[in-house]
Amino acid sequence: MLEHIGVFLELARWGTLRGAAAQLGLDETTVSRRLGRLEASLGVRLMDRGREGWRLTEAGRRLVPHAEAIDSQMMAATEDLAAGAGELSGALRIVTSDGFGAYVMLPKLTEFHERHPALRIEVSTSTSHTAATDRDFDVAITLERPPSKTAEVRALTDYELRLYASAQYLESHGSPRNATDLRSGHTLIWYVDALLDVEPLRLLDQVVPNATAMVQTNNIAGHLTAARAGLGIALLPTYIGEAEPDLCPVLHDQLSVRRRYWLTVPRSTLLLARVTAFCSALERIVADHPQLLPPETPDRPRRLE
């Protein structure tokens, strides 16, 4: 029965026999057969096959949270035995914003990885809404508080954004004194308007009213690269800007925008040893970072007049 539960969950997650089979290391016939045996033992149909793949029936949807609880308890028990021997293995699936993932978390994961070399760390980074559900990740670090009812959600840390430009750019264009200078004589670097769907980052017009970013890219690495190259002035997290020797602060006495990262852990993975170990490491990374702040009420962006 337990092996059939795992097959049911993977097929519900992937929606195809091929995807579930690849994840489980089985062939498609075995996946189909085990689903059939589970349905026969329960006396209900759990999934229907359609044009776009396998879909949960109403009975299947009701079974998912119970199946996840069983699967989670079994994985927790298995991992607890392995952890008792000092070893974690399997896959740790992390979803995070691109800035936090690339410039805060990944550079500080060396010790964690060396302590658990058999644990595969899978990191997906993005600064946009995604179709990911609680079943698609073990841990998520996001800019918006997710409305999940099946996960534990809490404030992880706050951070600040400030303006930065290269010395080369400021020598060529001069240092702005206020918002009027920024609007009329300088190039601003920010996200692509049409692709920015994360509300906490819709702030450029709030900070510099009526300003338009003439260099737009959809990730923070692009902002940093453009600012380094002297293309313009970028609004960057201080955990990036302060670490860059080629960048200079711009109007730091007039502008500071505070934002927050949220930590989400699905209840189905909450007890897993690999998840608890990673969350402990993440807490240390955040606490030791000089540019990250304890969570407080986020500031409203101060307008540059």
PDB file of C-alpha atoms in Angstrom:
ATOM      1  CA  MET A   1       0.000   0.000   0.000  1.00  0.00           C
ATOM      2  CA  LEU A   2       2.776   2.479   0.915  1.00  0.00           C
ATOM      3  CA  GLU A   3       4.575   2.062  -2.401  1.00  0.00           C
ATOM      4  CA  HIS A   4       1.249   2.610  -4.167  1.00  0.00           C
ATOM      5  CA  ILE A   5       0.718   5.857  -2.220  1.00  0.00           C
ATOM      6  CA  GLY A   6       4.074   7.158  -3.443  1.00  0.00           C
ATOM      7  CA  VAL A   7       3.174   6.311  -7.048  1.00  0.00           C
ATOM      8  CA  PHE A   8      -0.178   8.088  -6.696  1.00  0.00           C
ATOM      9  CA  LEU A   9       1.489  11.254  -5.377  1.00  0.00           C
ATOM     10  CA  GLU A  10       4.095  11.367  -8.148  1.00  0.00           C
ATOM     11  CA  LEU A  11       1.486  10.823 -10.840  1.00  0.00           C
ATOM     12  CA  ALA A  12      -0.638  13.586  -9.284  1.00  0.00           C
ATOM     13  CA  ARG A  13       2.421  15.851  -9.241  1.00  0.00           C
ATOM     14  CA  TRP A  14       3.660  15.199 -12.788  1.00  0.00           C
ATOM     15  CA  GLY A  15       0.399  14.433 -14.564  1.00  0.00           C
ATOM     16  CA  THR A  16       2.040  11.890 -16.885  1.00  0.00           C
ATOM     17  CA  LEU A  17       3.142   8.289 -16.572  1.00  0.00           C
ATOM     18  CA  ARG A  18       6.492   9.217 -18.088  1.00  0.00           C
ATOM     19  CA  GLY A  19       7.178  11.994 -15.572  1.00  0.00           C
ATOM     20  CA  ALA A  20       6.134   9.889 -12.573  1.00  0.00           C
ATOM     21  CA  ALA A  21       8.077   6.864 -13.830  1.00  0.00           C
ATOM     22  CA  ALA A  22      11.247   8.910 -14.342  1.00  0.00           C
ATOM     23  CA  GLN A  23      10.993  10.381 -10.844  1.00  0.00           C
ATOM     24  CA  LEU A  24      10.386   7.000  -9.242  1.00  0.00           C
ATOM     25  CA  GLY A  25      12.900   5.036 -11.314  1.00  0.00           C
ATOM     26  CA  LEU A  26      10.163   2.703 -12.572  1.00  0.00           C
ATOM     27  CA  ASP A  27       8.713   1.906 -15.971  1.00  0.00           C
ATOM     28  CA  GLU A  28       5.372   3.375 -17.038  1.00  0.00           C
ATOM     29  CA  THR A  29       3.586   0.016 -16.900  1.00  0.00           C
ATOM     30  CA  THR A  30       4.542  -0.448 -13.267  1.00  0.00           C
ATOM     31  CA  VAL A  31       3.299   3.036 -12.386  1.00  0.00           C
ATOM     32  CA  SER A  32      -0.048   2.371 -14.073  1.00  0.00           C
ATOM     33  CA  ARG A  33      -0.382  -1.029 -12.440  1.00  0.00           C
ATOM     34  CA  ARG A  34       0.342   0.286  -8.943  1.00  0.00           C
ATOM     35  CA  LEU A  35      -2.185   3.091  -9.347  1.00  0.00           C
ATOM     36  CA  GLY A  36      -4.755   0.500 -10.398  1.00  0.00           C
ATOM     37  CA  ARG A  37      -4.008  -1.634  -7.346  1.00  0.00           C
ATOM     38  CA  LEU A  38      -4.401   1.366  -5.035  1.00  0.00           C
ATOM     39  CA  GLU A  39      -7.737   2.248  -6.647  1.00  0.00           C
ATOM     40  CA  ALA A  40      -8.879  -1.361  -6.351  1.00  0.00           C
ATOM     41  CA  SER A  41      -7.934  -1.547  -2.674  1.00  0.00           C
ATOM     42  CA  LEU A  42      -9.783   1.701  -1.903  1.00  0.00           C
ATOM     43  CA  GLY A  43     -12.737   0.951  -4.129  1.00  0.00           C
ATOM     44  CA  VAL A  44     -12.689   4.358  -5.857  1.00  0.00           C
ATOM     45  CA  ARG A  45     -11.217   5.890  -9.008  1.00  0.00           C
ATOM     46  CA  LEU A  46      -8.476   8.359  -8.084  1.00  0.00           C
ATOM     47  CA  MET A  47      -7.323   9.626 -11.475  1.00  0.00           C
ATOM     48  CA  ASP A  48      -8.715   9.957 -14.990  1.00  0.00           C
ATOM     49  CA  ARG A  49      -6.635  10.020 -18.144  1.00  0.00           C
ATOM     50  CA  GLY A  50      -7.328  12.907 -20.522  1.00  0.00           C
ATOM     51  CA  ARG A  51      -5.728  14.555 -23.538  1.00  0.00           C
ATOM     52  CA  GLU A  52      -3.334  16.589 -21.405  1.00  0.00           C
ATOM     53  CA  GLY A  53      -2.400  13.791 -19.026  1.00  0.00           C
ATOM     54  CA  TRP A  54      -3.721  12.302 -15.818  1.00  0.00           C
ATOM     55  CA  ARG A  55      -6.073  14.355 -13.652  1.00  0.00           C
ATOM     56  CA  LEU A  56      -7.277  13.832 -10.114  1.00  0.00           C
ATOM     57  CA  THR A  57     -10.880  12.848  -9.550  1.00  0.00           C
ATOM     58  CA  GLU A  58     -12.774  14.330  -6.602  1.00  0.00           C
ATOM     59  CA  ALA A  59     -11.829  11.265  -4.549  1.00  0.00           C
ATOM     60  CA  GLY A  60      -8.211  11.722  -5.632  1.00  0.00           C
ATOM     61  CA  ARG A  61      -8.194  15.354  -4.520  1.00  0.00           C
ATOM     62  CA  ARG A  62      -9.537  14.344  -1.118  1.00  0.00           C
ATOM     63  CA  LEU A  63      -6.881  11.655  -0.798  1.00  0.00           C
ATOM     64  CA  VAL A  64      -3.885  13.903  -1.641  1.00  0.00           C
ATOM     65  CA  PRO A  65      -3.428  15.577   1.799  1.00  0.00           C
ATOM     66  CA  HIS A  66      -3.773  12.226   3.584  1.00  0.00           C
ATOM     67  CA  ALA A  67      -1.364  10.570   1.166  1.00  0.00           C
ATOM     68  CA  GLU A  68       1.119  13.429   1.626  1.00  0.00           C
ATOM     69  CA  ALA A  69       0.908  13.031   5.409  1.00  0.00           C
ATOM     70  CA  ILE A  70       1.624   9.290   5.141  1.00  0.00           C
ATOM     71  CA  ASP A  71       4.438   9.854   2.662  1.00  0.00           C
ATOM     72  CA  SER A  72       5.923  12.624   4.793  1.00  0.00           C
ATOM     73  CA  GLN A  73       5.907  10.494   7.933  1.00  0.00           C
ATOM     74  CA  MET A  74       7.591   7.627   6.111  1.00  0.00           C
ATOM     75  CA  MET A  75      10.260   9.913   4.612  1.00  0.00           C
ATOM     76  CA  ALA A  76      10.804  11.533   8.003  1.00  0.00           C
ATOM     77  CA  ALA A  77      11.240   8.150   9.657  1.00  0.00           C
ATOM     78  CA  THR A  78      13.642   6.988   6.937  1.00  0.00           C
ATOM     79  CA  GLU A  79      15.646  10.199   7.102  1.00  0.00           C
ATOM     80  CA  ASP A  80      15.738  10.117  10.882  1.00  0.00           C
ATOM     81  CA  LEU A  81      17.397   6.701  10.763  1.00  0.00           C
ATOM     82  CA  ALA A  82      19.861   7.918   8.133  1.00  0.00           C
ATOM     83  CA  ALA A  83      20.520  11.151  10.032  1.00  0.00           C
ATOM     84  CA  GLY A  84      21.215   9.081  13.120  1.00  0.00           C
ATOM     85  CA  ALA A  85      24.105   7.649  11.158  1.00  0.00           C
ATOM     86  CA  GLY A  86      25.208  11.200  10.310  1.00  0.00           C
ATOM     87  CA  GLU A  87      24.188  11.167   6.632  1.00  0.00           C
ATOM     88  CA  LEU A  88      21.483  12.974   4.640  1.00  0.00           C
ATOM     89  CA  SER A  89      20.666  11.997   1.083  1.00  0.00           C
ATOM     90  CA  GLY A  90      18.026  12.464  -1.595  1.00  0.00           C
ATOM     91  CA  ALA A  91      17.033  15.803  -3.129  1.00  0.00           C
ATOM     92  CA  LEU A  92      16.418  19.123  -1.413  1.00  0.00           C
ATOM     93  CA  ARG A  93      14.230  21.295  -3.689  1.00  0.00           C
ATOM     94  CA  ILE A  94      14.531  25.028  -3.021  1.00  0.00           C
ATOM     95  CA  VAL A  95      12.616  27.822  -4.760  1.00  0.00           C
ATOM     96  CA  THR A  96      13.940  31.338  -4.161  1.00  0.00           C
ATOM     97  CA  SER A  97      14.062  34.815  -5.641  1.00  0.00           C
ATOM     98  CA  ASP A  98      17.025  35.307  -7.954  1.00  0.00           C
ATOM     99  CA  GLY A  99      18.724  37.953  -5.801  1.00  0.00           C
ATOM    100  CA  PHE A 100      18.549  36.052  -2.516  1.00  0.00           C
ATOM    101  CA  GLY A 101      19.419  32.742  -4.131  1.00  0.00           C
ATOM    102  CA  ALA A 102      22.403  33.912  -6.166  1.00  0.00           C
ATOM    103  CA  TYR A 103      23.917  36.531  -3.854  1.00  0.00           C
ATOM    104  CA  VAL A 104      22.999  35.457  -0.309  1.00  0.00           C
ATOM    105  CA  MET A 105      22.204  31.747  -0.110  1.00  0.00           C
ATOM    106  CA  LEU A 106      24.346  29.922  -2.677  1.00  0.00           C
ATOM    107  CA  PRO A 107      27.652  31.628  -1.763  1.00  0.00           C
ATOM    108  CA  LYS A 108      27.215  30.446   1.834  1.00  0.00           C
ATOM    109  CA  LEU A 109      26.124  26.837   1.238  1.00  0.00           C
ATOM    110  CA  THR A 110      29.633  25.374   1.081  1.00  0.00           C
ATOM    111  CA  GLU A 111      29.708  24.245   4.716  1.00  0.00           C
ATOM    112  CA  PHE A 112      26.215  22.741   4.471  1.00  0.00           C
ATOM    113  CA  HIS A 113      27.107  20.866   1.278  1.00  0.00           C
ATOM    114  CA  GLU A 114      30.382  19.562   2.697  1.00  0.00           C
ATOM    115  CA  ARG A 115      28.542  18.317   5.779  1.00  0.00           C
ATOM    116  CA  HIS A 116      25.948  16.505   3.628  1.00  0.00           C
ATOM    117  CA  PRO A 117      27.723  15.550   0.365  1.00  0.00           C
ATOM    118  CA  ALA A 118      25.136  12.865  -0.513  1.00  0.00           C
ATOM    119  CA  LEU A 119      22.308  15.424  -0.482  1.00  0.00           C
ATOM    120  CA  ARG A 120      21.462  16.815  -3.923  1.00  0.00           C
ATOM    121  CA  ILE A 121      20.597  20.535  -3.713  1.00  0.00           C
ATOM    122  CA  GLU A 122      18.203  21.709  -6.444  1.00  0.00           C
ATOM    123  CA  VAL A 123      17.752  25.505  -6.546  1.00  0.00           C
ATOM    124  CA  SER A 124      15.242  27.259  -8.823  1.00  0.00           C
ATOM    125  CA  THR A 125      15.491  31.060  -8.864  1.00  0.00           C
ATOM    126  CA  SER A 126      12.991  33.576 -10.198  1.00  0.00           C
ATOM    127  CA  THR A 127      11.540  37.000  -9.457  1.00  0.00           C
ATOM    128  CA  SER A 128       8.043  36.329 -10.750  1.00  0.00           C
ATOM    129  CA  HIS A 129       4.932  34.405  -9.886  1.00  0.00           C
ATOM    130  CA  THR A 130       5.248  30.739 -10.782  1.00  0.00           C
ATOM    131  CA  ALA A 131       2.837  27.860 -11.039  1.00  0.00           C
ATOM    132  CA  ALA A 132       4.708  25.995  -8.294  1.00  0.00           C
ATOM    133  CA  THR A 133       2.546  24.385  -5.652  1.00  0.00           C
ATOM    134  CA  ASP A 134       3.511  23.115  -2.213  1.00  0.00           C
ATOM    135  CA  ARG A 135       4.183  19.703  -3.786  1.00  0.00           C
ATOM    136  CA  ASP A 136       6.827  21.167  -6.110  1.00  0.00           C
ATOM    137  CA  PHE A 137       9.342  22.321  -3.482  1.00  0.00           C
ATOM    138  CA  ASP A 138      10.638  21.524  -0.010  1.00  0.00           C
ATOM    139  CA  VAL A 139      11.536  25.116   0.943  1.00  0.00           C
ATOM    140  CA  ALA A 140      10.663  28.442  -0.685  1.00  0.00           C
ATOM    141  CA  ILE A 141      12.066  31.939  -0.056  1.00  0.00           C
ATOM    142  CA  THR A 142       9.823  34.554  -1.672  1.00  0.00           C
ATOM    143  CA  LEU A 143       9.227  38.306  -1.799  1.00  0.00           C
ATOM    144  CA  GLU A 144       5.490  37.928  -1.283  1.00  0.00           C
ATOM    145  CA  ARG A 145       3.789  36.102   1.552  1.00  0.00           C
ATOM    146  CA  PRO A 146       2.127  33.091  -0.097  1.00  0.00           C
ATOM    147  CA  PRO A 147      -1.534  32.445   0.783  1.00  0.00           C
ATOM    148  CA  SER A 148      -0.887  28.740   1.380  1.00  0.00           C
ATOM    149  CA  LYS A 149      -3.050  26.820   3.828  1.00  0.00           C
ATOM    150  CA  THR A 150      -0.924  23.697   3.590  1.00  0.00           C
ATOM    151  CA  ALA A 151       2.446  25.169   4.559  1.00  0.00           C
ATOM    152  CA  GLU A 152       4.197  26.903   7.438  1.00  0.00           C
ATOM    153  CA  VAL A 153       4.950  30.511   6.468  1.00  0.00           C
ATOM    154  CA  ARG A 154       6.977  33.067   8.429  1.00  0.00           C
ATOM    155  CA  ALA A 155       9.042  36.205   7.925  1.00  0.00           C
ATOM    156  CA  LEU A 156      12.665  35.247   7.266  1.00  0.00           C
ATOM    157  CA  THR A 157      14.508  38.565   6.999  1.00  0.00           C
ATOM    158  CA  ASP A 158      14.222  42.150   5.759  1.00  0.00           C
ATOM    159  CA  TYR A 159      16.587  43.882   3.346  1.00  0.00           C
ATOM    160  CA  GLU A 160      17.099  47.342   1.866  1.00  0.00           C
ATOM    161  CA  LEU A 161      17.349  48.635  -1.692  1.00  0.00           C
ATOM    162  CA  ARG A 162      19.395  51.721  -2.598  1.00  0.00           C
ATOM    163  CA  LEU A 163      20.700  53.391  -5.756  1.00  0.00           C
ATOM    164  CA  TYR A 164      24.132  52.517  -7.172  1.00  0.00           C
ATOM    165  CA  ALA A 165      26.193  53.474 -10.228  1.00  0.00           C
ATOM    166  CA  SER A 166      29.721  52.927 -11.449  1.00  0.00           C
ATOM    167  CA  ALA A 167      32.393  55.574 -10.904  1.00  0.00           C
ATOM    168  CA  GLN A 168      32.787  55.731 -14.673  1.00  0.00           C
ATOM    169  CA  TYR A 169      29.110  56.584 -15.124  1.00  0.00           C
ATOM    170  CA  LEU A 170      29.124  59.265 -12.421  1.00  0.00           C
ATOM    171  CA  GLU A 171      32.266  60.839 -13.875  1.00  0.00           C
ATOM    172  CA  SER A 172      30.614  61.035 -17.296  1.00  0.00           C
ATOM    173  CA  HIS A 173      27.121  62.128 -16.214  1.00  0.00           C
ATOM    174  CA  GLY A 174      27.631  63.709 -12.806  1.00  0.00           C
ATOM    175  CA  SER A 175      26.021  62.725  -9.499  1.00  0.00           C
ATOM    176  CA  PRO A 176      22.288  63.417  -9.238  1.00  0.00           C
ATOM    177  CA  ARG A 177      21.152  65.660  -6.379  1.00  0.00           C
ATOM    178  CA  ASN A 178      17.469  64.788  -6.380  1.00  0.00           C
ATOM    179  CA  ALA A 179      14.612  63.155  -8.308  1.00  0.00           C
ATOM    180  CA  THR A 180      14.528  65.911 -10.914  1.00  0.00           C
ATOM    181  CA  ASP A 181      18.136  65.157 -11.819  1.00  0.00           C
ATOM    182  CA  LEU A 182      17.370  61.431 -11.997  1.00  0.00           C
ATOM    183  CA  ARG A 183      14.441  61.956 -14.337  1.00  0.00           C
ATOM    184  CA  SER A 184      16.033  64.477 -16.675  1.00  0.00           C
ATOM    185  CA  GLY A 185      19.701  63.661 -16.899  1.00  0.00           C
ATOM    186  CA  HIS A 186      20.218  60.027 -15.959  1.00  0.00           C
ATOM    187  CA  THR A 187      19.432  56.511 -17.096  1.00  0.00           C
ATOM    188  CA  LEU A 188      17.653  54.313 -14.574  1.00  0.00           C
ATOM    189  CA  ILE A 189      17.996  50.518 -14.569  1.00  0.00           C
ATOM    190  CA  TRP A 190      15.099  48.349 -13.363  1.00  0.00           C
ATOM    191  CA  TYR A 191      12.853  45.398 -14.210  1.00  0.00           C
ATOM    192  CA  VAL A 192      10.949  45.005 -17.477  1.00  0.00           C
ATOM    193  CA  ASP A 193       7.590  46.662 -16.784  1.00  0.00           C
ATOM    194  CA  ALA A 194       5.531  44.108 -18.690  1.00  0.00           C
ATOM    195  CA  LEU A 195       7.152  41.157 -16.906  1.00  0.00           C
ATOM    196  CA  LEU A 196       7.198  42.461 -13.336  1.00  0.00           C
ATOM    197  CA  ASP A 197       4.320  40.792 -11.509  1.00  0.00           C
ATOM    198  CA  VAL A 198       5.722  40.788  -7.958  1.00  0.00           C
ATOM    199  CA  GLU A 199       3.974  43.563  -6.049  1.00  0.00           C
ATOM    200  CA  PRO A 200       6.796  44.377  -3.550  1.00  0.00           C
ATOM    201  CA  LEU A 201       9.051  45.279  -6.492  1.00  0.00           C
ATOM    202  CA  ARG A 202       6.559  47.567  -8.234  1.00  0.00           C
ATOM    203  CA  LEU A 203       8.177  50.541  -6.586  1.00  0.00           C
ATOM    204  CA  LEU A 204      10.226  52.559  -9.067  1.00  0.00           C
ATOM    205  CA  ASP A 205       7.456  55.071  -9.755  1.00  0.00           C
ATOM    206  CA  GLN A 206       6.767  55.290  -6.022  1.00  0.00           C
ATOM    207  CA  VAL A 207      10.411  56.129  -5.344  1.00  0.00           C
ATOM    208  CA  VAL A 208      11.009  58.422  -8.321  1.00  0.00           C
ATOM    209  CA  PRO A 209       7.585  59.704  -9.488  1.00  0.00           C
ATOM    210  CA  ASN A 210       7.082  59.819 -13.256  1.00  0.00           C
ATOM    211  CA  ALA A 211      10.442  58.187 -13.902  1.00  0.00           C
ATOM    212  CA  THR A 212      10.959  55.545 -16.597  1.00  0.00           C
ATOM    213  CA  ALA A 213      13.733  52.987 -16.538  1.00  0.00           C
ATOM    214  CA  MET A 214      15.369  53.212 -19.965  1.00  0.00           C
ATOM    215  CA  VAL A 215      17.383  50.042 -19.344  1.00  0.00           C
ATOM    216  CA  GLN A 216      15.147  47.157 -18.311  1.00  0.00           C
ATOM    217  CA  THR A 217      16.014  43.524 -17.645  1.00  0.00           C
ATOM    218  CA  ASN A 218      14.067  40.801 -15.909  1.00  0.00           C
ATOM    219  CA  ASN A 219      16.655  39.705 -13.321  1.00  0.00           C
ATOM    220  CA  ILE A 220      18.915  41.228 -10.716  1.00  0.00           C
ATOM    221  CA  ALA A 221      22.103  39.933 -12.372  1.00  0.00           C
ATOM    222  CA  GLY A 222      21.201  42.042 -15.397  1.00  0.00           C
ATOM    223  CA  HIS A 223      20.751  45.132 -13.201  1.00  0.00           C
ATOM    224  CA  LEU A 224      24.154  44.587 -11.628  1.00  0.00           C
ATOM    225  CA  THR A 225      25.910  43.938 -14.915  1.00  0.00           C
ATOM    226  CA  ALA A 226      24.357  47.020 -16.505  1.00  0.00           C
ATOM    227  CA  ALA A 227      25.349  49.237 -13.564  1.00  0.00           C
ATOM    228  CA  ARG A 228      28.917  47.894 -13.557  1.00  0.00           C
ATOM    229  CA  ALA A 229      29.183  48.589 -17.291  1.00  0.00           C
ATOM    230  CA  GLY A 230      28.221  52.235 -16.778  1.00  0.00           C
ATOM    231  CA  LEU A 231      24.814  52.014 -18.480  1.00  0.00           C
ATOM    232  CA  GLY A 232      23.027  53.869 -15.697  1.00  0.00           C
ATOM    233  CA  ILE A 233      21.895  53.960 -12.065  1.00  0.00           C
ATOM    234  CA  ALA A 234      20.391  50.782 -10.604  1.00  0.00           C
ATOM    235  CA  LEU A 235      18.174  50.232  -7.566  1.00  0.00           C
ATOM    236  CA  LEU A 236      19.894  47.256  -5.935  1.00  0.00           C
ATOM    237  CA  PRO A 237      19.626  45.355  -2.660  1.00  0.00           C
ATOM    238  CA  THR A 238      22.386  46.565  -0.370  1.00  0.00           C
ATOM    239  CA  TYR A 239      23.572  42.953   0.001  1.00  0.00           C
ATOM    240  CA  ILE A 240      24.626  43.268  -3.643  1.00  0.00           C
ATOM    241  CA  GLY A 241      25.521  46.941  -3.985  1.00  0.00           C
ATOM    242  CA  GLU A 242      27.677  47.195  -0.867  1.00  0.00           C
ATOM    243  CA  ALA A 243      29.732  44.179  -1.897  1.00  0.00           C
ATOM    244  CA  GLU A 244      30.622  45.625  -5.300  1.00  0.00           C
ATOM    245  CA  PRO A 245      33.872  47.662  -5.286  1.00  0.00           C
ATOM    246  CA  ASP A 246      33.070  49.038  -8.750  1.00  0.00           C
ATOM    247  CA  LEU A 247      29.800  50.650  -7.626  1.00  0.00           C
ATOM    248  CA  CYS A 248      29.235  53.922  -5.776  1.00  0.00           C
ATOM    249  CA  PRO A 249      26.231  54.891  -3.621  1.00  0.00           C
ATOM    250  CA  VAL A 250      23.810  57.406  -5.121  1.00  0.00           C
ATOM    251  CA  LEU A 251      21.457  59.549  -2.970  1.00  0.00           C
ATOM    252  CA  HIS A 252      21.820  57.196  -0.008  1.00  0.00           C
ATOM    253  CA  ASP A 253      20.998  60.044   2.352  1.00  0.00           C
ATOM    254  CA  GLN A 254      17.615  60.445   0.620  1.00  0.00           C
ATOM    255  CA  LEU A 255      16.508  56.925  -0.308  1.00  0.00           C
ATOM    256  CA  SER A 256      16.148  53.605   1.504  1.00  0.00           C
ATOM    257  CA  VAL A 257      13.465  51.059   0.619  1.00  0.00           C
ATOM    258  CA  ARG A 258      12.880  48.137   2.940  1.00  0.00           C
ATOM    259  CA  ARG A 259      11.489  44.824   1.728  1.00  0.00           C
ATOM    260  CA  ARG A 260      11.035  41.317   3.170  1.00  0.00           C
ATOM    261  CA  TYR A 261      11.738  37.688   2.368  1.00  0.00           C
ATOM    262  CA  TRP A 262       9.262  35.014   3.472  1.00  0.00           C
ATOM    263  CA  LEU A 263      10.134  31.409   4.294  1.00  0.00           C
ATOM    264  CA  THR A 264       7.620  28.738   3.282  1.00  0.00           C
ATOM    265  CA  VAL A 265       7.874  25.052   4.171  1.00  0.00           C
ATOM    266  CA  PRO A 266       5.053  22.688   3.127  1.00  0.00           C
ATOM    267  CA  ARG A 267       3.723  20.675   6.049  1.00  0.00           C
ATOM    268  CA  SER A 268       4.402  17.551   3.993  1.00  0.00           C
ATOM    269  CA  THR A 269       8.171  18.253   4.191  1.00  0.00           C
ATOM    270  CA  LEU A 270       8.307  20.029   7.546  1.00  0.00           C
ATOM    271  CA  LEU A 271       9.581  17.007   9.492  1.00  0.00           C
ATOM    272  CA  LEU A 272      12.161  15.848   6.958  1.00  0.00           C
ATOM    273  CA  ALA A 273      15.692  15.825   8.333  1.00  0.00           C
ATOM    274  CA  ARG A 274      17.102  17.407   5.184  1.00  0.00           C
ATOM    275  CA  VAL A 275      14.606  20.267   5.452  1.00  0.00           C
ATOM    276  CA  THR A 276      15.171  20.951   9.146  1.00  0.00           C
ATOM    277  CA  ALA A 277      18.953  20.829   8.612  1.00  0.00           C
ATOM    278  CA  PHE A 278      18.753  23.271   5.707  1.00  0.00           C
ATOM    279  CA  CYS A 279      16.447  25.667   7.579  1.00  0.00           C
ATOM    280  CA  SER A 280      18.905  25.739  10.476  1.00  0.00           C
ATOM    281  CA  ALA A 281      21.741  26.521   8.053  1.00  0.00           C
ATOM    282  CA  LEU A 282      19.606  29.202   6.407  1.00  0.00           C
ATOM    283  CA  GLU A 283      18.947  30.855   9.765  1.00  0.00           C
ATOM    284  CA  ARG A 284      22.701  31.080  10.374  1.00  0.00           C
ATOM    285  CA  ILE A 285      23.321  32.494   6.895  1.00  0.00           C
ATOM    286  CA  VAL A 286      20.731  35.221   7.458  1.00  0.00           C
ATOM    287  CA  ALA A 287      21.859  36.026  10.995  1.00  0.00           C
ATOM    288  CA  ASP A 288      25.508  36.372   9.935  1.00  0.00           C
ATOM    289  CA  HIS A 289      24.876  38.575   6.886  1.00  0.00           C
ATOM    290  CA  PRO A 290      25.799  42.224   7.566  1.00  0.00           C
ATOM    291  CA  GLN A 291      23.231  43.650   5.123  1.00  0.00           C
ATOM    292  CA  LEU A 292      20.191  41.638   6.229  1.00  0.00           C
ATOM    293  CA  LEU A 293      17.844  42.931   8.926  1.00  0.00           C
ATOM    294  CA  PRO A 294      15.505  41.394  11.516  1.00  0.00           C
ATOM    295  CA  PRO A 295      11.938  41.337  10.201  1.00  0.00           C
ATOM    296  CA  GLU A 296      10.002  44.459  11.090  1.00  0.00           C
ATOM    297  CA  THR A 297       7.127  46.359   9.552  1.00  0.00           C
ATOM    298  CA  PRO A 298       8.410  47.124   6.031  1.00  0.00           C
ATOM    299  CA  ASP A 299       8.888  50.809   5.271  1.00  0.00           C
ATOM    300  CA  ARG A 300       6.906  52.478   2.553  1.00  0.00           C
ATOM    301  CA  PRO A 301       9.209  53.731  -0.215  1.00  0.00           C
ATOM    302  CA  ARG A 302      10.296  57.293   0.408  1.00  0.00           C
ATOM    303  CA  ARG A 303       9.601  59.448  -2.617  1.00  0.00           C
ATOM    304  CA  LEU A 304      12.420  61.448  -4.109  1.00  0.00           C
ATOM    305  CA  GLU A 305      10.946  64.868  -4.902  1.00  0.00           C
TER     306      GLU A 305
END
